[in-house]
Coordinates of N, CA and C and ligand atoms in Angstrom, one line a residue:
M20 N 38.0 -11.5 -28.8 CA 37.6 -12.8 -28.3 C 38.7 -13.4 -27.5
K21 N 38.4 -13.8 -26.2 CA 39.4 -14.5 -25.4 C 39.1 -16.0 -25.5
I22 N 40.2 -16.8 -25.6 CA 40.0 -18.2 -25.7 C 40.6 -18.9 -24.5
F23 N 39.7 -19.8 -23.9 CA 40.0 -20.5 -22.7 C 40.0 -22.0 -23.0
A24 N 41.0 -22.7 -22.6 CA 41.0 -24.2 -22.7 C 40.8 -24.8 -21.3
I25 N 39.9 -25.7 -21.1 CA 39.8 -26.4 -19.8 C 40.5 -27.7 -20.1
Y26 N 41.7 -27.8 -19.6 CA 42.6 -28.9 -20.0 C 43.3 -29.5 -18.8
S27 N 43.5 -30.8 -18.9 CA 44.4 -31.6 -18.0 C 44.7 -32.9 -18.8
S28 N 45.9 -33.4 -18.6 CA 46.2 -34.7 -19.2 C 45.5 -35.8 -18.4
K29 N 45.1 -35.5 -17.2 CA 44.5 -36.5 -16.4 C 43.0 -36.5 -16.6
G30 N 42.4 -37.7 -16.6 CA 41.0 -37.9 -16.8 C 40.2 -37.7 -15.5
G31 N 39.0 -37.3 -15.6 CA 38.0 -37.3 -14.4 C 38.4 -36.3 -13.4
V32 N 39.0 -35.1 -13.7 CA 39.4 -34.2 -12.7 C 38.4 -33.0 -12.6
G33 N 37.4 -33.0 -13.5 CA 36.4 -31.9 -13.4 C 36.5 -30.9 -14.6
K34 N 37.1 -31.4 -15.7 CA 37.3 -30.5 -16.9 C 35.9 -30.1 -17.4
T35 N 35.1 -31.2 -17.7 CA 33.8 -30.9 -18.4 C 32.9 -30.2 -17.4
A36 N 32.9 -30.6 -16.2 CA 32.0 -29.8 -15.2 C 32.5 -28.3 -15.2
G37 N 33.8 -28.1 -15.3 CA 34.3 -26.7 -15.3 C 33.9 -26.0 -16.6
A38 N 34.1 -26.7 -17.7 CA 33.8 -26.1 -19.0 C 32.3 -25.7 -19.1
V39 N 31.4 -26.6 -18.7 CA 30.0 -26.3 -18.8 C 29.6 -25.2 -17.8
N40 N 30.0 -25.2 -16.6 CA 29.6 -24.2 -15.6 C 30.3 -22.9 -15.8
L41 N 31.5 -22.9 -16.3 CA 32.2 -21.6 -16.5 C 31.6 -20.9 -17.8
S42 N 31.2 -21.8 -18.8 CA 30.6 -21.2 -20.0 C 29.2 -20.5 -19.6
Y43 N 28.5 -21.2 -18.7 CA 27.2 -20.6 -18.3 C 27.4 -19.4 -17.5
S44 N 28.4 -19.4 -16.6 CA 28.7 -18.2 -15.8 C 29.1 -17.0 -16.7
A45 N 30.0 -17.3 -17.7 CA 30.4 -16.3 -18.6 C 29.2 -15.6 -19.4
A46 N 28.3 -16.5 -19.8 CA 27.1 -16.0 -20.6 C 26.2 -15.2 -19.6
Q47 N 26.1 -15.6 -18.4 CA 25.3 -14.9 -17.4 C 25.9 -13.5 -17.1
C48 N 27.3 -13.4 -17.2 CA 27.9 -12.1 -17.0 C 27.8 -11.2 -18.2
G49 N 27.1 -11.7 -19.3 CA 26.9 -10.8 -20.4 C 27.7 -11.1 -21.6
H50 N 28.6 -12.0 -21.6 CA 29.5 -12.3 -22.7 C 28.8 -13.2 -23.7
R51 N 29.2 -13.1 -25.0 CA 28.7 -14.0 -26.0 C 29.7 -15.2 -26.0
V52 N 29.2 -16.4 -25.7 CA 30.1 -17.5 -25.4 C 29.9 -18.6 -26.4
L53 N 31.0 -19.2 -26.9 CA 30.9 -20.4 -27.6 C 31.7 -21.5 -26.9
L54 N 31.0 -22.6 -26.5 CA 31.7 -23.7 -25.9 C 32.0 -24.8 -27.0
C55 N 33.2 -25.1 -27.2 CA 33.6 -26.1 -28.2 C 33.9 -27.4 -27.5
D56 N 33.2 -28.4 -27.8 CA 33.4 -29.7 -27.2 C 34.3 -30.5 -28.0
L57 N 35.6 -30.5 -27.6 CA 36.6 -31.2 -28.4 C 36.8 -32.7 -28.0
D58 N 36.1 -33.1 -27.1 CA 36.2 -34.5 -26.6 C 35.2 -35.4 -27.2
A59 N 35.7 -36.5 -27.9 CA 34.9 -37.4 -28.6 C 33.8 -38.0 -27.7
Q60 N 34.1 -38.1 -26.4 CA 33.1 -38.6 -25.5 C 31.8 -37.7 -25.5
G61 N 31.9 -36.5 -25.9 CA 30.8 -35.6 -26.0 C 30.0 -35.3 -24.7
A62 N 30.7 -35.3 -23.6 CA 30.0 -35.1 -22.3 C 29.4 -33.7 -22.2
A63 N 30.2 -32.6 -22.6 CA 29.6 -31.3 -22.6 C 28.4 -31.1 -23.5
S64 N 28.5 -31.7 -24.6 CA 27.3 -31.7 -25.6 C 26.1 -32.4 -24.9
F65 N 26.4 -33.5 -24.2 CA 25.3 -34.2 -23.5 C 24.7 -33.4 -22.4
Y66 N 25.5 -32.7 -21.7 CA 25.0 -31.8 -20.6 C 24.0 -30.7 -21.2
F67 N 24.4 -30.2 -22.4 CA 23.6 -29.2 -23.0 C 22.5 -29.7 -23.9
R68 N 22.4 -31.0 -24.0 CA 21.4 -31.7 -24.9 C 21.5 -31.3 -26.3
V69 N 22.8 -31.1 -26.8 CA 23.0 -30.7 -28.2 C 23.7 -31.8 -28.9
R70 N 23.2 -32.2 -30.1 CA 23.8 -33.2 -30.9 C 24.5 -32.6 -32.1
P71 N 25.5 -33.3 -32.7 CA 26.1 -32.7 -33.9 C 25.2 -33.0 -35.1
G72 N 25.3 -32.2 -36.1 CA 24.6 -32.4 -37.4 C 25.1 -33.7 -38.0
K73 N 24.2 -34.2 -38.9 CA 24.6 -35.5 -39.5 C 25.9 -35.5 -40.4
K74 N 26.1 -34.3 -41.0 CA 27.3 -34.2 -41.9 C 28.5 -33.8 -41.3
F75 N 28.5 -33.6 -40.0 CA 29.7 -33.1 -39.2 C 30.7 -34.2 -38.9
N76 N 31.9 -33.9 -39.0 CA 33.0 -34.9 -38.4 C 34.3 -34.1 -38.2
G77 N 35.2 -34.8 -37.6 CA 36.5 -34.1 -37.3 C 37.3 -33.6 -38.4
K78 N 37.2 -34.3 -39.6 CA 38.0 -33.9 -40.8 C 37.4 -32.5 -41.3
K79 N 36.0 -32.5 -41.3 CA 35.4 -31.2 -41.7 C 35.6 -30.1 -40.8
L80 N 35.7 -30.4 -39.5 CA 36.0 -29.4 -38.5 C 37.3 -28.7 -38.9
L81 N 38.3 -29.5 -39.1 CA 39.7 -29.0 -39.4 C 39.8 -28.4 -40.8
Q82 N 38.8 -28.6 -41.6 CA 38.9 -28.0 -43.0 C 38.4 -26.5 -42.9
G83 N 37.9 -26.2 -41.7 CA 37.4 -24.8 -41.5 C 35.9 -24.7 -41.7
G84 N 35.4 -23.4 -41.7 CA 34.0 -23.2 -41.9 C 33.1 -23.9 -40.8
L85 N 33.6 -23.8 -39.6 CA 32.9 -24.5 -38.5 C 31.6 -23.8 -38.1
K86 N 31.4 -22.6 -38.6 CA 30.2 -21.8 -38.2 C 28.9 -22.6 -38.5
K87 N 28.9 -23.3 -39.6 CA 27.6 -24.0 -39.9 C 27.3 -25.2 -39.0
F88 N 28.3 -25.6 -38.2 CA 28.1 -26.7 -37.3 C 27.8 -26.3 -35.8
I89 N 27.8 -24.9 -35.6 CA 27.5 -24.4 -34.3 C 26.0 -24.5 -34.0
R90 N 25.7 -24.8 -32.8 CA 24.2 -25.0 -32.4 C 24.0 -24.0 -31.3
A91 N 22.7 -23.5 -31.2 CA 22.3 -22.7 -30.0 C 22.1 -23.6 -28.8
S92 N 22.3 -23.1 -27.6 CA 21.9 -23.9 -26.4 C 20.6 -23.4 -26.0
D93 N 20.1 -23.9 -24.8 CA 18.8 -23.4 -24.3 C 19.0 -22.1 -23.6
Y94 N 20.2 -21.5 -23.6 CA 20.5 -20.3 -22.8 C 20.9 -19.2 -23.7
E95 N 20.5 -18.0 -23.2 CA 20.9 -16.8 -24.0 C 22.4 -16.6 -24.0
R96 N 22.9 -16.2 -25.2 CA 24.3 -15.8 -25.4 C 25.2 -17.0 -25.3
L97 N 24.7 -18.2 -25.3 CA 25.6 -19.4 -25.1 C 25.3 -20.4 -26.3
D98 N 26.3 -20.6 -27.1 CA 26.3 -21.5 -28.3 C 27.3 -22.6 -28.0
L99 N 27.1 -23.7 -28.8 CA 27.9 -24.9 -28.6 C 28.3 -25.5 -29.9
L100 N 29.6 -25.8 -30.0 CA 30.1 -26.6 -31.1 C 30.1 -28.1 -30.6
P101 N 29.1 -28.9 -31.0 CA 29.1 -30.2 -30.4 C 30.2 -31.1 -30.8
A102 N 30.5 -32.1 -30.0 CA 31.6 -33.1 -30.3 C 31.0 -34.1 -31.3
H103 N 31.9 -34.8 -32.0 CA 31.5 -35.9 -32.8 C 32.3 -37.1 -32.5
F104 N 31.8 -38.3 -32.7 CA 32.5 -39.5 -32.4 C 33.9 -39.5 -33.1
S105 N 33.9 -39.0 -34.3 CA 35.1 -39.0 -35.1 C 36.2 -38.1 -34.5
F106 N 35.9 -37.3 -33.5 CA 37.0 -36.5 -32.9 C 38.0 -37.3 -32.2
R107 N 37.7 -38.6 -32.0 CA 38.8 -39.5 -31.5 C 39.9 -39.6 -32.4
N108 N 39.7 -39.3 -33.7 CA 40.8 -39.3 -34.7 C 41.4 -38.0 -35.0
L109 N 41.1 -37.0 -34.3 CA 41.6 -35.6 -34.6 C 43.1 -35.6 -34.7
D110 N 43.8 -36.4 -33.9 CA 45.2 -36.4 -33.9 C 45.7 -36.9 -35.2
L111 N 45.1 -37.9 -35.8 CA 45.5 -38.5 -37.1 C 45.3 -37.5 -38.2
V112 N 44.2 -36.7 -38.1 CA 43.9 -35.7 -39.2 C 45.0 -34.6 -39.1
L113 N 45.3 -34.2 -37.8 CA 46.3 -33.1 -37.6 C 47.7 -33.6 -38.1
A114 N 48.0 -34.8 -37.8 CA 49.3 -35.3 -38.2 C 49.6 -35.3 -39.7
K115 N 48.5 -35.3 -40.5 CA 48.6 -35.4 -42.0 C 48.8 -34.0 -42.5
L116 N 48.6 -32.9 -41.7 CA 48.8 -31.5 -42.2 C 50.3 -31.3 -42.4
E117 N 50.6 -30.2 -43.2 CA 52.1 -29.9 -43.3 C 52.6 -29.4 -42.0
E118 N 53.9 -29.7 -41.9 CA 54.6 -29.4 -40.6 C 54.3 -28.0 -40.0
E119 N 54.3 -27.0 -40.8 CA 54.1 -25.6 -40.2 C 52.6 -25.3 -39.8
R120 N 51.7 -26.1 -40.3 CA 50.3 -25.9 -40.0 C 49.8 -26.8 -38.9
R121 N 50.5 -27.9 -38.6 CA 50.1 -28.9 -37.8 C 49.8 -28.5 -36.3
R122 N 50.5 -27.6 -35.8 CA 50.3 -27.2 -34.4 C 49.4 -26.0 -34.3
L123 N 49.1 -25.3 -35.4 CA 48.4 -24.1 -35.3 C 47.0 -24.2 -36.0
A124 N 46.6 -25.4 -36.2 CA 45.3 -25.6 -36.9 C 44.1 -25.1 -36.2
L125 N 44.1 -25.3 -34.8 CA 42.9 -24.9 -34.0 C 42.9 -23.3 -34.0
Q126 N 44.1 -22.8 -33.8 CA 44.2 -21.3 -33.7 C 43.6 -20.7 -35.0
K127 N 44.0 -21.3 -36.1 CA 43.5 -20.7 -37.4 C 42.0 -20.9 -37.5
L128 N 41.5 -22.1 -37.0 CA 40.1 -22.4 -37.1 C 39.2 -21.4 -36.4
F129 N 39.7 -20.9 -35.2 CA 38.9 -20.0 -34.4 C 39.0 -18.6 -34.8
K130 N 39.9 -18.2 -35.7 CA 40.1 -16.8 -36.0 C 38.8 -16.2 -36.6
P131 N 38.1 -16.8 -37.5 CA 36.9 -16.2 -38.1 C 35.8 -16.0 -37.1
L132 N 35.9 -16.5 -35.9 CA 34.8 -16.4 -34.9 C 35.0 -15.1 -34.0
A133 N 36.1 -14.4 -34.2 CA 36.5 -13.4 -33.3 C 35.5 -12.3 -33.1
D134 N 34.7 -12.0 -34.2 CA 33.8 -10.9 -34.1 C 32.4 -11.3 -33.5
E135 N 32.2 -12.7 -33.5 CA 30.9 -13.1 -33.1 C 30.8 -13.5 -31.6
Y136 N 31.9 -13.8 -31.0 CA 31.9 -14.3 -29.6 C 33.0 -13.4 -28.8
D137 N 32.6 -13.2 -27.6 CA 33.6 -12.6 -26.7 C 34.5 -13.6 -26.0
V138 N 33.9 -14.8 -25.8 CA 34.6 -15.8 -25.0 C 34.4 -17.2 -25.8
L139 N 35.5 -17.9 -26.0 CA 35.4 -19.2 -26.5 C 36.1 -20.2 -25.5
I140 N 35.3 -21.2 -25.1 CA 35.8 -22.1 -24.1 C 35.9 -23.5 -24.7
M141 N 37.1 -24.2 -24.6 CA 37.2 -25.5 -25.1 C 37.1 -26.5 -24.0
D142 N 36.3 -27.5 -24.1 CA 36.3 -28.7 -23.2 C 37.2 -29.7 -23.9
C143 N 38.3 -30.0 -23.2 CA 39.4 -30.8 -23.9 C 39.4 -32.3 -23.4
P144 N 39.8 -33.2 -24.3 CA 40.0 -34.6 -23.8 C 41.3 -34.7 -23.0
P145 N 41.4 -35.7 -22.2 CA 42.6 -35.9 -21.3 C 43.7 -36.6 -22.1
N146 N 44.4 -35.8 -23.0 CA 45.5 -36.3 -23.8 C 46.7 -35.5 -23.6
L147 N 47.8 -36.0 -24.1 CA 49.1 -35.3 -24.2 C 49.7 -35.4 -25.6
T148 N 48.9 -35.0 -26.6 CA 49.2 -35.3 -28.0 C 49.3 -34.0 -28.8
L149 N 49.4 -34.2 -30.1 CA 49.4 -33.0 -31.0 C 48.2 -32.1 -30.8
L150 N 47.0 -32.8 -30.6 CA 45.8 -32.0 -30.3 C 46.0 -31.1 -29.1
S151 N 46.7 -31.6 -28.0 CA 46.9 -30.9 -26.8 C 47.8 -29.7 -27.2
E152 N 48.8 -29.9 -28.0 CA 49.7 -28.8 -28.4 C 48.9 -27.7 -29.2
N153 N 48.0 -28.1 -30.0 CA 47.1 -27.2 -30.7 C 46.3 -26.4 -29.7
I154 N 45.8 -27.1 -28.7 CA 44.9 -26.5 -27.7 C 45.7 -25.4 -27.0
I155 N 46.9 -25.7 -26.6 CA 47.7 -24.8 -25.8 C 48.1 -23.6 -26.6
L156 N 48.4 -23.8 -27.9 CA 48.8 -22.7 -28.8 C 47.6 -21.8 -29.1
A157 N 46.4 -22.4 -29.1 CA 45.2 -21.6 -29.5 C 44.7 -20.8 -28.3
A158 N 45.0 -21.2 -27.1 CA 44.4 -20.6 -25.9 C 45.1 -19.4 -25.4
D159 N 44.3 -18.4 -25.0 CA 44.9 -17.3 -24.3 C 45.1 -17.7 -22.8
S160 N 44.3 -18.6 -22.4 CA 44.4 -19.1 -21.0 C 44.1 -20.6 -20.9
V161 N 45.0 -21.3 -20.2 CA 44.7 -22.7 -20.1 C 44.3 -23.0 -18.6
V162 N 43.0 -23.3 -18.5 CA 42.5 -23.5 -17.1 C 42.5 -25.0 -16.8
T163 N 43.2 -25.3 -15.7 CA 43.5 -26.7 -15.4 C 43.0 -27.1 -14.0
P164 N 42.0 -27.9 -13.9 CA 41.5 -28.4 -12.6 C 42.5 -29.4 -12.0
V165 N 42.8 -29.2 -10.7 CA 43.7 -30.1 -10.0 C 43.1 -30.6 -8.8
I166 N 42.8 -31.9 -8.7 CA 42.3 -32.5 -7.5 C 43.6 -32.6 -6.6
P167 N 43.4 -32.2 -5.3 CA 44.6 -32.1 -4.4 C 45.1 -33.5 -4.1
T168 N 45.6 -34.2 -5.1 CA 46.2 -35.5 -4.9 C 47.5 -35.6 -5.7
T169 N 48.3 -36.6 -5.5 CA 49.6 -36.7 -6.1 C 49.5 -36.8 -7.7
L170 N 48.5 -37.6 -8.2 CA 48.5 -37.8 -9.6 C 48.0 -36.5 -10.4
S171 N 47.2 -35.7 -9.8 CA 46.8 -34.5 -10.4 C 47.9 -33.5 -10.5
L172 N 48.8 -33.6 -9.5 CA 50.0 -32.7 -9.5 C 51.0 -33.2 -10.6
V173 N 51.0 -34.5 -10.8 CA 51.8 -35.0 -11.9 C 51.3 -34.5 -13.2
A174 N 50.0 -34.4 -13.4 CA 49.4 -33.9 -14.6 C 49.8 -32.4 -14.8
L175 N 49.8 -31.7 -13.7 CA 50.2 -30.3 -13.7 C 51.7 -30.1 -14.2
K176 N 52.5 -31.0 -13.7 CA 53.9 -31.0 -14.2 C 54.0 -31.3 -15.7
Q177 N 53.2 -32.2 -16.1 CA 53.2 -32.5 -17.5 C 52.7 -31.3 -18.4
L178 N 51.8 -30.6 -17.8 CA 51.3 -29.4 -18.5 C 52.4 -28.4 -18.7
L179 N 53.2 -28.2 -17.6 CA 54.3 -27.3 -17.6 C 55.3 -27.7 -18.7
K180 N 55.6 -29.0 -18.7 CA 56.5 -29.6 -19.7 C 56.0 -29.3 -21.1
L181 N 54.7 -29.5 -21.4 CA 54.1 -29.3 -22.7 C 54.2 -27.8 -23.1
F182 N 54.0 -26.9 -22.1 CA 54.2 -25.5 -22.3 C 55.6 -25.1 -22.8
R183 N 56.5 -25.7 -22.1 CA 57.9 -25.5 -22.5 C 58.2 -26.0 -23.9
K184 N 57.6 -27.2 -24.2 CA 57.9 -27.8 -25.5 C 57.4 -26.9 -26.7
V185 N 56.2 -26.3 -26.5 CA 55.6 -25.5 -27.6 C 56.0 -24.0 -27.5
G186 N 56.7 -23.7 -26.4 CA 57.2 -22.3 -26.2 C 56.1 -21.4 -25.8
A187 N 55.1 -21.9 -25.0 CA 54.0 -21.0 -24.5 C 54.4 -20.4 -23.2
K188 N 53.8 -19.3 -22.9 CA 54.2 -18.6 -21.6 C 53.4 -19.2 -20.4
E189 N 54.1 -19.6 -19.4 CA 53.4 -20.3 -18.2 C 52.4 -19.4 -17.5
K190 N 52.6 -18.1 -17.7 CA 51.7 -17.1 -17.1 C 50.2 -17.3 -17.6
R191 N 50.1 -18.0 -18.7 CA 48.8 -18.2 -19.2 C 48.0 -19.4 -18.6
I192 N 48.7 -20.1 -17.6 CA 48.1 -21.2 -17.0 C 47.3 -20.7 -15.7
N193 N 46.1 -21.2 -15.6 CA 45.2 -20.9 -14.4 C 44.9 -22.2 -13.8
A194 N 45.6 -22.7 -12.8 CA 45.2 -23.9 -12.1 C 44.2 -23.6 -11.0
Y195 N 43.3 -24.5 -10.7 CA 42.4 -24.4 -9.6 C 42.2 -25.7 -8.9
F196 N 42.0 -25.7 -7.6 CA 41.8 -27.0 -6.9 C 40.3 -27.4 -7.1
S197 N 40.2 -28.7 -7.6 CA 38.9 -29.2 -8.0 C 38.5 -30.4 -7.1
M198 N 37.2 -30.5 -6.9 CA 36.6 -31.7 -6.1 C 37.3 -31.7 -4.7
V199 N 37.4 -30.6 -4.1 CA 38.1 -30.5 -2.8 C 37.2 -31.1 -1.7
E200 N 37.8 -32.0 -0.9 CA 37.2 -32.5 0.3 C 38.0 -32.2 1.5
P201 N 37.6 -31.1 2.2 CA 38.4 -30.6 3.3 C 38.6 -31.6 4.5
R202 N 37.7 -32.6 4.6 CA 37.9 -33.5 5.7 C 39.0 -34.5 5.4
K203 N 39.5 -34.5 4.1 CA 40.6 -35.4 3.8 C 41.9 -34.7 4.1
V204 N 42.7 -35.4 4.9 CA 44.0 -34.8 5.3 C 44.9 -34.5 4.1
M205 N 44.9 -35.5 3.2 CA 45.8 -35.3 2.0 C 45.4 -34.0 1.2
H206 N 44.1 -33.8 1.1 CA 43.6 -32.6 0.4 C 44.1 -31.4 1.1
R207 N 43.9 -31.4 2.4 CA 44.3 -30.2 3.2 C 45.8 -29.9 3.1
D208 N 46.6 -31.0 3.2 CA 48.0 -30.9 3.1 C 48.5 -30.4 1.8
M209 N 47.9 -31.0 0.7 CA 48.4 -30.6 -0.7 C 48.0 -29.1 -0.9
I210 N 46.8 -28.7 -0.5 CA 46.4 -27.3 -0.7 C 47.4 -26.4 0.0
A211 N 47.6 -26.7 1.3 CA 48.5 -25.9 2.1 C 49.9 -25.7 1.4
Q212 N 50.3 -26.8 0.8 CA 51.7 -26.9 0.2 C 51.7 -26.1 -1.1
Y213 N 50.6 -26.1 -1.9 CA 50.7 -25.5 -3.2 C 49.9 -24.3 -3.5
E214 N 49.0 -23.9 -2.6 CA 48.1 -22.8 -2.9 C 48.8 -21.4 -3.1
Q215 N 50.0 -21.3 -2.5 CA 50.7 -20.0 -2.7 C 51.4 -19.8 -4.0
Y216 N 51.5 -20.9 -4.8 CA 52.2 -20.8 -6.1 C 51.4 -19.9 -7.0
A217 N 52.1 -19.1 -7.8 CA 51.4 -18.1 -8.6 C 50.5 -18.7 -9.7
I218 N 50.7 -20.0 -10.0 CA 49.9 -20.7 -11.0 C 48.5 -21.0 -10.5
F219 N 48.3 -21.0 -9.2 CA 46.9 -21.3 -8.7 C 46.1 -20.1 -8.4
R220 N 44.8 -20.3 -8.8 CA 43.8 -19.2 -8.5 C 43.3 -19.5 -7.1
K221 N 42.7 -18.4 -6.5 CA 42.2 -18.5 -5.1 C 41.0 -19.4 -5.0
V222 N 40.1 -19.3 -6.0 CA 38.8 -20.0 -5.8 C 39.0 -21.5 -6.0
Q223 N 38.4 -22.2 -5.1 CA 38.4 -23.7 -5.2 C 37.0 -24.2 -5.5
I224 N 36.9 -25.4 -6.1 CA 35.6 -26.0 -6.3 C 35.5 -27.2 -5.4
P225 N 34.6 -27.2 -4.4 CA 34.5 -28.3 -3.5 C 33.9 -29.5 -4.2
Y226 N 34.1 -30.7 -3.5 CA 33.3 -31.9 -4.0 C 31.9 -31.7 -3.6
L227 N 31.0 -31.6 -4.5 CA 29.6 -31.3 -4.2 C 28.6 -32.2 -5.0
A228 N 27.6 -32.7 -4.3 CA 26.6 -33.6 -4.9 C 25.9 -32.9 -6.1
E229 N 25.7 -31.6 -5.9 CA 24.9 -30.9 -7.0 C 25.7 -30.9 -8.3
V230 N 27.0 -30.9 -8.3 CA 27.8 -31.0 -9.5 C 27.6 -32.4 -10.1
E231 N 27.7 -33.4 -9.3 CA 27.5 -34.8 -9.7 C 26.1 -35.0 -10.4
K232 N 25.1 -34.3 -9.8 CA 23.7 -34.4 -10.3 C 23.5 -33.8 -11.7
M233 N 24.5 -33.0 -12.2 CA 24.3 -32.4 -13.5 C 24.0 -33.5 -14.6
G234 N 24.5 -34.7 -14.3 CA 24.2 -35.8 -15.2 C 22.7 -36.2 -15.3
L235 N 22.0 -35.9 -14.2 CA 20.6 -36.2 -14.2 C 19.8 -35.0 -14.8
H236 N 20.2 -33.8 -14.4 CA 19.4 -32.6 -14.9 C 19.8 -32.2 -16.3
R237 N 21.0 -32.5 -16.7 CA 21.6 -32.1 -17.9 C 21.4 -30.6 -18.1
Q238 N 21.8 -29.9 -17.1 CA 21.9 -28.4 -17.1 C 23.0 -28.0 -16.3
P239 N 23.6 -26.8 -16.5 CA 24.6 -26.2 -15.6 C 24.0 -26.1 -14.2
V240 N 24.8 -26.2 -13.2 CA 24.3 -26.2 -11.8 C 23.6 -24.9 -11.5
A241 N 24.1 -23.7 -12.0 CA 23.4 -22.4 -11.7 C 22.1 -22.3 -12.4
A242 N 21.8 -23.1 -13.5 CA 20.5 -23.0 -14.1 C 19.5 -23.8 -13.3
V243 N 19.9 -24.8 -12.5 CA 19.0 -25.5 -11.7 C 18.9 -24.9 -10.3
S244 N 20.0 -24.6 -9.7 CA 20.0 -24.0 -8.4 C 21.0 -22.8 -8.3
P245 N 20.5 -21.6 -8.7 CA 21.4 -20.4 -8.8 C 22.0 -20.0 -7.5
A246 N 21.3 -20.4 -6.3 CA 21.8 -20.0 -5.0 C 22.7 -21.0 -4.4
S247 N 23.0 -22.1 -5.1 CA 23.8 -23.2 -4.5 C 25.3 -22.8 -4.4
I248 N 26.0 -23.5 -3.5 CA 27.4 -23.2 -3.3 C 28.2 -23.4 -4.6
A249 N 27.8 -24.5 -5.3 CA 28.5 -24.8 -6.6 C 28.3 -23.7 -7.6
A250 N 27.1 -23.2 -7.7 CA 26.9 -22.1 -8.7 C 27.7 -20.9 -8.3
K251 N 27.7 -20.5 -7.0 CA 28.5 -19.4 -6.6 C 30.0 -19.5 -6.8
Q252 N 30.5 -20.8 -6.5 CA 31.9 -21.0 -6.7 C 32.4 -20.9 -8.2
Y253 N 31.5 -21.5 -9.0 CA 31.9 -21.4 -10.5 C 31.9 -20.0 -11.0
T254 N 30.9 -19.2 -10.5 CA 30.8 -17.8 -10.9 C 32.0 -17.0 -10.4
S255 N 32.4 -17.3 -9.1 CA 33.6 -16.6 -8.6 C 34.8 -17.0 -9.4
L256 N 34.9 -18.3 -9.7 CA 36.1 -18.8 -10.5 C 36.1 -18.1 -11.8
W257 N 35.0 -18.0 -12.5 CA 34.9 -17.4 -13.8 C 35.4 -16.0 -13.7
L258 N 35.0 -15.2 -12.7 CA 35.3 -13.8 -12.5 C 36.8 -13.7 -12.3
E259 N 37.4 -14.6 -11.4 CA 38.8 -14.5 -11.1 C 39.6 -14.8 -12.4
I260 N 39.2 -15.8 -13.2 CA 40.0 -16.1 -14.4 C 39.8 -15.0 -15.5
W261 N 38.6 -14.6 -15.6 CA 38.3 -13.5 -16.6 C 39.1 -12.2 -16.3
N262 N 39.0 -11.8 -15.0 CA 39.7 -10.6 -14.7 C 41.2 -10.7 -14.9
R263 N 41.8 -11.9 -14.6 CA 43.2 -12.1 -14.9 C 43.5 -12.1 -16.4
S264 N 42.6 -12.6 -17.2 CA 42.8 -12.7 -18.6 C 42.8 -11.3 -19.2
I265 N 42.1 -10.3 -18.6 CA 42.1 -9.0 -19.2 C 43.0 -8.1 -18.4
G266 N 43.9 -8.7 -17.6 CA 44.9 -8.0 -16.9 C 44.5 -7.3 -15.7
G267 N 43.3 -7.7 -15.1 CA 42.8 -7.0 -13.9 C 43.3 -7.7 -12.6
Ligands
LIG325 N1 33.0 -30.5 -7.9 C1 32.6 -31.8 -8.1 N2 31.9 -32.4 -7.1 C2 31.4 -33.7 -7.3 N3 31.5 -34.3 -8.4 C3 32.1 -33.8 -9.4 C4 32.7 -32.5 -9.3 N4 33.3 -32.1 -10.5 C5 33.1 -33.2 -11.3 N5 32.4 -34.2 -10.7 C6 32.0 -35.5 -11.2 O1 33.2 -36.3 -11.4 C7 33.1 -37.0 -12.7 C8 34.2 -36.5 -13.6 O2 34.0 -35.1 -13.9 P1 34.2 -34.5 -15.3 O3 33.5 -35.3 -16.3 O4 33.9 -33.0 -15.3 O5 35.8 -34.7 -15.5 P2 36.7 -34.6 -16.8 O6 38.0 -34.1 -16.3 O7 36.0 -33.8 -17.8 O8 36.8 -36.2 -17.2 P3 37.3 -36.7 -18.7 O9 38.8 -36.6 -18.6 O10 36.8 -38.1 -18.7 O11 36.8 -35.8 -19.7 C9 31.7 -36.7 -13.2 O12 30.9 -37.7 -12.8 C10 31.3 -35.4 -12.5 O13 29.9 -35.3 -12.3
LIG326 MG1 35.5 -34.3 -19.8

């Protein structure tokens, strides 16, 4: 099982749109996929119309046995661990664990799922906390959307700093340009300046109305319009990230 975190410390950069559409693309490519919605806002769960069970909460999640909280989605090979409102306190629960378990709780939690899924994708909240450290240590690949603007690049620098802090290898970062608007000079300039860095993948996700409309359809873009540009770009991005993760 390969574990992917869709992460940025910056809010509103396209993490959830990425997590939802990349999960769908991965399932379409034949993988057994689990999307874990770790953000208390529950946006990924909303898009898939999945609600958490009544007895579920963040504390129970970290106690293990998360299998009973996993729900099927409307799509073949794609399951979801829905978010719960209590996930806003995940950091407090993590902080109470013993020192040596504190940073590795998520990694441990996912281990029993290794035979059931080929791909696990986390939709992450925009934090720079103990939960973020758990996310980075649990992930084989940290996929980070970067809007070609100054503040998104600041978030990328914060990610590099966090990688150094936890001793993770920077090679595991996959950055991609998100919500790209080529008519904007700043976007064009930023991309020209940074696209050659090894951390960036080739595929970019443009700013597209069909991605915004996911809120209305509550489905991945490719499930609504498989021939759309957005659907094709997310599938290409998935293939680029997947091939890199298996050393291709
Ligand atoms: N490629 C895109 N084109 C147009 N709109 C987009 C695109 N990607 C995301 N959006 C829209 O931008 C908003 C923020 O996107 P999204 O929720 O995916 O960001 P996020 O990083 O998960 O935010 P948060 O940090 O709050 O979790 C949403 O309304 C979404 O529909
Ligand atoms: Mg989100």
